[in-house]
XYZ file of N, CA and C in Angstrom:
630
model
N -76.596 29.268 -64.635
C -78.016 29.229 -64.276
C -78.357 30.452 -63.444
N -79.421 31.162 -63.785
C -79.871 32.288 -62.990
C -80.650 31.789 -61.788
N -80.322 32.310 -60.635
C -80.966 31.880 -59.399
C -81.818 33.015 -58.856
N -83.088 32.757 -58.631
C -83.985 33.756 -58.066
C -84.536 33.211 -56.758
N -84.284 33.915 -55.670
C -84.823 33.503 -54.379
C -86.159 34.213 -54.162
N -87.203 33.410 -54.043
C -88.523 33.989 -53.857
C -88.613 34.669 -52.499
N -89.348 35.761 -52.397
C -89.456 36.465 -51.113
C -90.204 35.629 -50.084
N -89.793 35.735 -48.828
C -90.447 35.024 -47.731
C -91.130 36.053 -46.848
N -92.415 35.866 -46.516
C -93.157 36.880 -45.769
C -92.889 36.853 -44.266
N -91.646 36.618 -43.861
C -91.293 36.606 -42.449
C -89.909 37.208 -42.296
N -89.516 37.477 -41.073
C -88.219 38.070 -40.798
C -87.497 37.244 -39.746
N -86.163 37.159 -39.821
C -85.399 36.380 -38.841
C -85.720 36.812 -37.416
N -85.880 35.816 -36.561
C -86.136 36.105 -35.159
C -87.602 36.097 -34.784
N -88.500 36.153 -35.785
C -89.919 36.118 -35.473
C -90.347 34.685 -35.149
N -91.218 34.510 -34.161
C -91.675 33.166 -33.810
C -92.681 32.646 -34.829
N -92.760 31.338 -34.947
C -93.758 30.714 -35.810
C -95.098 30.773 -35.100
N -96.072 31.449 -35.696
C -97.373 31.552 -35.061
C -98.055 30.204 -34.953
N -98.114 29.478 -36.062
C -98.816 28.192 -36.035
C -98.461 27.365 -37.263
N -98.460 26.055 -37.085
C -98.344 25.120 -38.207
C -99.599 24.263 -38.196
N -100.293 24.248 -39.327
C -101.527 23.477 -39.460
C -101.282 22.284 -40.362
N -101.707 21.108 -39.908
C -101.534 19.887 -40.682
C -102.794 19.584 -41.485
N -102.653 19.593 -42.800
C -103.774 19.286 -43.692
C -104.362 17.922 -43.374
N -103.529 17.003 -42.926
C -103.974 15.637 -42.635
C -105.038 15.589 -41.555
N -105.062 16.592 -40.676
C -106.025 16.598 -39.581
C -107.456 16.780 -40.078
N -107.625 17.370 -41.245
C -108.958 17.553 -41.830
C -108.969 17.031 -43.262
N -108.280 15.929 -43.446
C -108.071 15.359 -44.780
C -109.367 15.165 -45.553
N -110.415 14.701 -44.877
C -111.685 14.398 -45.550
C -112.746 15.465 -45.322
N -112.354 16.607 -44.784
C -113.315 17.667 -44.497
C -112.646 19.022 -44.700
N -112.523 19.422 -45.948
C -111.835 20.667 -46.277
C -112.513 21.874 -45.646
N -113.839 21.866 -45.597
C -114.565 23.000 -45.020
C -114.167 23.222 -43.565
N -114.034 22.130 -42.824
C -113.608 22.258 -41.425
C -112.179 22.763 -41.345
N -111.346 22.318 -42.295
C -109.966 22.771 -42.329
C -109.869 24.283 -42.496
N -110.696 24.835 -43.384
C -110.689 26.284 -43.602
C -111.167 27.020 -42.346
N -112.143 26.442 -41.660
C -112.645 27.084 -40.438
C -111.568 27.109 -39.358
N -110.812 26.008 -39.262
C -109.715 25.964 -38.286
C -108.658 27.002 -38.642
N -108.319 27.094 -39.925
C -107.325 28.074 -40.366
C -107.797 29.503 -40.098
N -109.089 29.748 -40.260
C -109.628 31.078 -39.977
C -109.460 31.431 -38.505
N -109.698 30.455 -37.633
C -109.539 30.714 -36.196
C -108.070 30.890 -35.835
N -107.204 30.150 -36.514
C -105.757 30.282 -36.270
C -105.289 31.667 -36.705
N -105.793 32.118 -37.837
C -105.346 33.394 -38.405
C -105.657 34.567 -37.483
N -106.649 34.423 -36.646
C -106.992 35.500 -35.722
C -105.861 35.778 -34.736
N -105.014 34.773 -34.507
C -103.968 34.909 -33.488
C -102.561 34.710 -34.055
N -102.447 34.432 -35.336
C -101.144 34.083 -35.913
C -100.742 35.042 -37.021
N -99.532 35.590 -36.898
C -98.989 36.440 -37.951
C -98.299 35.605 -39.032
N -97.970 34.365 -38.673
C -97.332 33.454 -39.624
C -97.963 32.078 -39.492
N -98.605 31.617 -40.557
C -99.233 30.298 -40.546
C -98.610 29.429 -41.627
N -98.127 28.266 -41.211
C -97.510 27.305 -42.125
C -98.475 26.142 -42.349
N -98.704 25.808 -43.597
C -99.554 24.664 -43.945
C -98.673 23.492 -44.324
N -98.806 22.401 -43.583
C -98.040 21.176 -43.857
C -99.004 20.098 -44.327
N -98.524 19.196 -45.163
C -99.400 18.139 -45.686
C -99.794 17.128 -44.617
N -98.905 16.889 -43.655
C -99.175 15.863 -42.643
C -99.079 14.457 -43.203
N -98.365 14.306 -44.328
C -98.296 13.014 -45.017
C -97.739 11.911 -44.122
N -96.735 12.239 -43.299
C -96.141 11.223 -42.430
C -97.159 10.716 -41.420
N -97.984 11.621 -40.884
C -98.989 11.236 -39.894
C -100.068 10.340 -40.488
N -100.583 10.704 -41.668
C -101.657 9.899 -42.250
C -101.154 8.558 -42.752
N -99.874 8.487 -43.119
C -99.322 7.205 -43.553
C -99.403 6.183 -42.434
N -99.215 6.643 -41.205
C -99.314 5.735 -40.061
C -100.748 5.303 -39.816
N -101.706 6.043 -40.394
C -103.120 5.669 -40.287
C -103.587 4.921 -41.520
N -102.653 4.583 -42.413
C -102.990 3.829 -43.608
C -103.604 4.662 -44.708
N -103.416 5.992 -44.673
C -103.968 6.860 -45.699
C -102.842 7.597 -46.418
N -103.183 8.212 -47.533
C -102.195 8.977 -48.294
C -102.769 10.360 -48.593
N -101.899 11.324 -48.792
C -102.305 12.672 -49.175
C -102.197 12.790 -50.684
N -103.292 13.155 -51.319
C -103.316 13.320 -52.776
C -102.799 14.714 -53.115
N -101.823 14.801 -54.006
C -101.190 16.074 -54.331
C -102.184 17.058 -54.948
N -103.116 16.585 -55.743
C -104.079 17.492 -56.366
C -105.036 18.085 -55.330
N -105.521 17.264 -54.409
C -106.428 17.760 -53.373
C -105.695 18.675 -52.402
N -104.479 18.295 -52.052
C -103.677 19.134 -51.165
C -103.369 20.465 -51.841
N -103.012 20.419 -53.117
C -102.708 21.636 -53.857
C -103.910 22.558 -53.964
N -105.085 21.977 -54.213
C -106.300 22.782 -54.314
C -106.630 23.437 -52.979
N -106.465 22.676 -51.892
C -106.710 23.211 -50.550
C -105.728 24.340 -50.240
N -104.454 24.114 -50.561
C -103.418 25.117 -50.298
C -103.675 26.398 -51.077
N -104.050 26.255 -52.343
C -104.300 27.428 -53.188
C -105.476 28.241 -52.664
N -106.537 27.546 -52.253
C -107.709 28.250 -51.723
C -107.373 28.953 -50.402
N -106.614 28.264 -49.550
C -106.219 28.860 -48.269
C -105.346 30.087 -48.497
N -104.408 29.993 -49.432
C -103.523 31.123 -49.723
C -104.302 32.276 -50.351
N -105.233 31.941 -51.221
C -106.033 32.969 -51.900
C -106.840 33.788 -50.891
N -107.245 33.142 -49.809
C -108.034 33.812 -48.775
C -107.179 34.366 -47.643
N -105.865 34.354 -47.846
C -104.968 34.935 -46.854
C -104.868 34.161 -45.554
N -105.107 32.844 -45.611
C -105.113 32.039 -44.394
C -103.768 31.388 -44.100
N -102.897 31.289 -45.094
C -101.572 30.686 -44.890
C -100.505 31.542 -45.567
N -99.302 31.500 -44.999
C -98.174 32.245 -45.547
C -97.160 31.325 -46.214
N -97.082 30.095 -45.703
C -96.108 29.121 -46.204
C -96.820 27.798 -46.455
N -96.559 27.189 -47.605
C -97.108 25.871 -47.940
C -95.940 24.909 -48.081
N -95.947 23.862 -47.269
C -94.854 22.886 -47.267
C -95.071 21.842 -48.355
N -94.002 21.500 -49.035
C -94.088 20.501 -50.097
C -94.594 19.157 -49.574
N -95.237 18.399 -50.442
C -95.637 17.029 -50.130
C -94.419 16.151 -50.368
N -93.650 15.913 -49.297
C -92.358 15.215 -49.443
C -92.511 13.721 -49.205
N -93.122 13.052 -50.181
C -93.279 11.597 -50.152
C -92.644 11.015 -51.407
N -92.254 9.749 -51.329
C -91.645 9.098 -52.481
C -90.180 9.444 -52.621
N -89.646 9.282 -53.833
C -88.237 9.592 -54.063
C -88.092 11.068 -54.428
N -86.863 11.482 -54.671
C -86.592 12.882 -54.958
C -87.331 13.371 -56.201
N -87.441 12.510 -57.206
C -88.129 12.889 -58.439
C -89.592 13.211 -58.149
N -90.240 12.355 -57.364
C -91.646 12.591 -57.037
C -91.803 13.846 -56.175
N -90.863 14.057 -55.254
C -90.923 15.249 -54.411
C -90.807 16.522 -55.241
N -89.914 16.511 -56.214
C -89.763 17.688 -57.079
C -91.015 17.909 -57.918
N -91.613 16.817 -58.378
C -92.846 16.931 -59.158
C -93.955 17.561 -58.295
N -94.045 17.106 -57.046
C -95.042 17.664 -56.129
C -94.779 19.144 -55.864
N -93.501 19.478 -55.694
C -93.126 20.860 -55.408
C -93.554 21.791 -56.542
N -93.262 21.404 -57.760
C -93.610 22.248 -58.899
C -95.122 22.335 -59.087
N -95.831 21.256 -58.758
C -97.287 21.268 -58.828
C -97.853 22.276 -57.831
N -97.320 22.284 -56.617
C -97.780 23.234 -55.606
C -97.428 24.665 -55.995
N -96.218 24.853 -56.532
C -95.794 26.191 -56.939
C -96.738 26.765 -57.999
N -97.153 25.908 -58.943
C -98.061 26.372 -59.992
C -99.405 26.793 -59.413
N -99.887 26.025 -58.446
C -101.193 26.315 -57.860
C -101.158 27.528 -56.939
N -100.138 27.596 -56.091
C -100.065 28.641 -55.069
C -99.507 29.943 -55.629
N -98.557 29.826 -56.565
C -97.956 31.017 -57.150
C -97.321 31.913 -56.104
N -97.581 33.205 -56.203
C -97.019 34.171 -55.258
C -97.951 34.460 -54.087
N -99.041 33.720 -53.979
C -99.978 33.948 -52.878
C -99.397 33.478 -51.542
N -98.456 32.540 -51.597
C -97.784 32.032 -50.393
C -96.432 31.470 -50.822
N -95.560 31.273 -49.851
C -94.231 30.721 -50.128
C -94.306 29.202 -50.086
N -93.809 28.537 -51.126
C -93.785 27.074 -51.164
C -92.438 26.591 -50.648
N -92.470 25.798 -49.584
C -91.240 25.361 -48.918
C -90.780 23.987 -49.400
N -89.529 23.919 -49.832
C -88.890 22.651 -50.156
C -88.373 22.024 -48.864
N -88.520 20.702 -48.735
C -88.053 19.993 -47.543
C -86.900 19.072 -47.918
N -85.785 19.232 -47.224
C -84.616 18.386 -47.458
C -84.590 17.257 -46.436
N -84.353 16.033 -46.920
C -84.189 14.871 -46.060
C -82.752 14.370 -46.190
N -82.184 13.753 -45.143
C -80.786 13.318 -45.168
C -80.406 12.457 -46.374
N -81.325 11.598 -46.828
C -80.961 10.684 -47.915
C -80.693 11.415 -49.226
N -81.101 12.682 -49.329
C -80.898 13.435 -50.565
C -79.442 13.848 -50.762
N -78.681 13.908 -49.664
C -77.268 14.247 -49.776
C -76.998 15.739 -49.675
N -75.725 16.074 -49.463
C -75.332 17.465 -49.232
C -75.345 18.303 -50.506
N -75.079 17.704 -51.656
C -75.129 18.468 -52.904
C -76.545 18.981 -53.153
N -77.520 18.141 -52.826
C -78.910 18.543 -52.995
C -79.265 19.687 -52.050
N -78.779 19.617 -50.807
C -79.066 20.695 -49.855
C -78.412 21.997 -50.305
N -77.190 21.902 -50.817
C -76.508 23.107 -51.285
C -77.276 23.740 -52.449
N -77.790 22.903 -53.330
C -78.579 23.417 -54.446
C -79.841 24.099 -53.930
N -80.469 23.504 -52.915
C -81.678 24.095 -52.330
C -81.361 25.425 -51.656
N -80.237 25.472 -50.923
C -79.838 26.702 -50.235
C -79.551 27.818 -51.232
N -79.030 27.437 -52.388
C -78.711 28.419 -53.423
C -79.991 28.985 -54.045
N -81.047 28.169 -54.091
C -82.282 28.570 -54.772
C -83.328 29.180 -53.845
N -83.360 28.710 -52.583
C -84.440 29.103 -51.685
C -83.923 29.794 -50.420
N -84.604 30.823 -49.940
C -84.170 31.520 -48.730
C -84.640 30.850 -47.441
N -85.508 29.838 -47.565
C -86.146 29.227 -46.384
C -86.387 27.764 -46.727
N -85.678 26.860 -46.059
C -85.699 25.441 -46.403
C -86.117 24.605 -45.193
N -86.954 23.605 -45.419
C -87.338 22.697 -44.351
C -86.311 21.586 -44.190
N -86.000 21.241 -42.940
C -85.089 20.128 -42.646
C -85.863 19.067 -41.884
N -85.899 17.862 -42.451
C -86.627 16.775 -41.803
C -85.780 15.533 -41.662
N -86.240 14.618 -40.837
C -85.569 13.326 -40.678
C -86.588 12.193 -40.770
N -87.796 12.486 -41.222
C -88.851 11.483 -41.316
C -88.440 10.326 -42.207
N -88.710 9.108 -41.751
C -88.432 7.926 -42.551
C -87.010 7.441 -42.471
N -86.137 8.143 -41.772
C -84.743 7.721 -41.669
C -84.573 6.760 -40.490
N -85.273 5.634 -40.549
C -85.310 4.716 -39.416
C -84.291 3.589 -39.498
N -83.734 3.362 -40.669
C -82.822 2.231 -40.789
C -81.826 2.478 -41.913
N -80.808 1.657 -41.961
C -79.829 1.785 -43.024
C -78.767 2.816 -42.703
N -77.924 3.114 -43.698
C -76.778 3.987 -43.482
C -77.179 5.432 -43.229
N -78.444 5.785 -43.539
C -78.871 7.165 -43.358
C -79.717 7.337 -42.102
N -79.677 6.359 -41.216
C -80.501 6.439 -40.011
C -80.152 7.673 -39.186
N -81.190 8.400 -38.800
C -81.014 9.557 -37.922
C -81.994 9.370 -36.770
N -81.525 8.746 -35.705
C -82.416 8.389 -34.622
C -82.072 9.103 -33.315
N -80.852 8.981 -32.854
C -80.488 9.553 -31.566
C -80.301 11.053 -31.684
N -80.473 11.733 -30.561
C -80.311 13.182 -30.546
C -78.929 13.586 -31.028
N -77.891 12.814 -30.661
C -76.532 13.126 -31.100
C -76.416 13.074 -32.621
N -77.029 12.060 -33.233
C -76.995 11.946 -34.694
C -77.730 13.116 -35.340
N -78.883 13.465 -34.765
C -79.655 14.581 -35.296
C -78.869 15.879 -35.176
N -78.196 16.053 -34.041
C -77.419 17.279 -33.829
C -76.321 17.414 -34.880
N -75.630 16.316 -35.168
C -74.572 16.351 -36.183
C -75.145 16.712 -37.558
N -76.278 16.104 -37.877
C -76.925 16.371 -39.166
C -77.352 17.834 -39.262
N -78.016 18.327 -38.227
C -78.512 19.701 -38.260
C -77.376 20.724 -38.272
N -76.316 20.462 -37.540
C -75.182 21.389 -37.542
C -74.569 21.486 -38.940
N -74.390 20.328 -39.574
C -73.821 20.318 -40.922
C -74.764 21.010 -41.908
N -76.072 20.771 -41.745
C -77.053 21.384 -42.640
C -77.065 22.900 -42.481
N -76.963 23.370 -41.242
C -76.951 24.812 -41.010
C -75.708 25.471 -41.624
N -74.594 24.754 -41.590
C -73.385 25.319 -42.201
C -73.587 25.524 -43.700
N -74.248 24.572 -44.344
C -74.530 24.695 -45.771
C -75.481 25.863 -46.024
N -76.552 25.935 -45.243
C -77.534 27.000 -45.431
C -76.925 28.372 -45.159
N -76.095 28.455 -44.130
C -75.469 29.741 -43.789
C -74.631 30.287 -44.936
N -74.026 29.370 -45.691
C -73.187 29.797 -46.797
C -73.953 30.539 -47.879
N -75.272 30.352 -47.885
C -76.103 31.012 -48.893
C -77.156 31.920 -48.248
N -76.961 32.190 -46.963
C -77.872 33.051 -46.207
C -79.313 32.565 -46.274
N -79.481 31.262 -46.218
C -80.805 30.662 -46.181
C -81.142 30.259 -44.747
N -82.418 30.249 -44.434
C -82.877 29.913 -43.088
C -83.567 28.551 -43.089
N -83.751 28.000 -41.883
C -84.283 26.639 -41.783
C -85.520 26.549 -40.907
N -86.409 25.654 -41.308
C -87.520 25.218 -40.451
C -87.237 23.788 -40.045
N -87.328 23.494 -38.751
C -87.090 22.144 -38.264
C -88.389 21.404 -38.022
N -88.587 20.304 -38.743
C -89.798 19.505 -38.574
C -89.632 18.495 -37.442
N -90.727 18.284 -36.694
C -90.749 17.290 -35.613
C -89.582 17.474 -34.647
N -89.383 18.704 -34.211
C -88.268 19.018 -33.316
C -88.643 18.733 -31.864
N -88.904 17.466 -31.582
C -89.342 17.061 -30.253
C -88.213 17.134 -29.229
N -86.969 16.910 -29.661
C -85.819 16.952 -28.748
C -85.498 18.411 -28.413
N -85.969 18.861 -27.257
C -85.807 20.259 -26.862
C -84.353 20.732 -26.874
N -83.359 19.886 -26.459
C -81.963 20.359 -26.499
C -81.520 20.868 -27.869
N -82.128 20.329 -28.938
C -81.754 20.760 -30.278
C -82.226 22.186 -30.572
N -83.199 22.652 -29.809
C -83.677 24.014 -30.015
C -82.664 25.030 -29.514
N -81.865 24.612 -28.532
C -80.957 25.548 -27.880
C -79.488 25.232 -28.149
N -79.241 24.328 -29.080
C -77.859 24.015 -29.448
C -77.249 25.250 -30.123
N -76.201 25.799 -29.569
C -75.661 27.101 -29.970
C -75.426 27.274 -31.471
N -74.828 26.287 -32.168
C -74.590 26.527 -33.605
C -75.871 26.602 -34.431
N -76.984 26.105 -33.867
C -78.234 26.075 -34.617
C -79.030 27.352 -34.364
N -79.598 27.905 -35.412
C -80.388 29.123 -35.273
C -81.604 28.998 -36.189
N -82.580 28.262 -35.711
C -83.776 27.985 -36.493
C -84.590 29.256 -36.747
N -85.148 29.349 -37.936
C -86.128 30.396 -38.212
C -87.440 30.008 -37.518
N -87.853 28.744 -37.724
C -89.074 28.218 -37.128
C -88.889 26.722 -36.878
N -89.677 26.181 -35.968
C -89.670 24.743 -35.682
C -91.093 24.310 -35.336
N -91.327 23.000 -35.343
C -92.629 22.504 -34.902
C -92.469 21.128 -34.278
N -93.447 20.758 -33.473
C -93.528 19.414 -32.900
C -94.901 19.232 -32.284
N -95.651 18.243 -32.758
C -96.973 17.987 -32.198
C -96.870 17.426 -30.786
N -95.712 16.878 -30.430
C -95.517 16.310 -29.093
C -95.634 17.386 -28.020
N -95.215 18.622 -28.340
C -95.328 19.693 -27.346
C -96.784 19.888 -26.926
N -97.682 19.823 -27.909
C -99.093 20.058 -27.632
C -99.672 18.934 -26.782
N -99.240 17.699 -27.053
C -99.804 16.552 -26.334
C -98.934 16.025 -25.221
N -97.938 16.801 -24.791
C -96.996 16.302 -23.788
C -97.658 16.005 -22.452
N -98.830 16.631 -22.195
C -99.517 16.384 -20.932
C -99.962 14.927 -20.803
N -100.063 14.235 -21.946
C -100.440 12.813 -21.912
C -99.391 11.972 -21.212
N -98.155 12.491 -21.214
C -97.042 11.745 -20.624
C -96.647 12.306 -19.264
N -97.461 13.240 -18.747
C -97.219 13.731 -17.406
C -96.263 14.900 -17.302
N -96.012 15.600 -18.415
C -95.146 16.781 -18.350
C -95.568 17.780 -19.415
N -95.079 19.000 -19.287
C -95.383 20.043 -20.263
C -94.099 20.584 -20.855
N -94.168 20.995 -22.117
C -93.002 21.555 -22.796
C -93.279 23.006 -23.151
N -92.408 23.907 -22.749
C -92.503 25.322 -23.097
C -91.203 25.693 -23.810
N -91.141 25.579 -25.150
C -89.890 25.837 -25.874
C -89.534 27.319 -25.852
């Protein structure tokens, strides 16, 4: 099989300027574009995420066609550099969503595949072989043999994942990286990370400066 790694418009060591969640303006695309325009004024790298996990907790779902149309328009106008896959459902559905986004976005932005623990290490190795920049998440791993809850469990998972990615010179984005110690764990070398908790940490009486 011929493997082609699509170019990524960022360089190792550069900070993530901003991650925008489509879910925040799910029913108001025009407002979403205005927010992205204001973000672009200060961000050299803007990542568009579906926010599917957040809206699920509000009893809503992200439609792949609407998300894809929004992503394509944002990329066409130079408002986003990376579009994160809609990683809902099983692996088959996730791959279907990924290819749908790739068709819409094309080379206007980089489409990011997200690996979850339940997919297994063979799947991550295949992703590392194909993509130079892979998302690592633990969303939905709340119970069963694949539970990833405590910081120690997450650290073990991320260390193993980084070893796989390193073997193919691929970089990682860490989703929901609220546990600050994981940002500075020596074997880990994230390209980018995000956590909405950092922004709202003042609600709990403290501030986070990663």
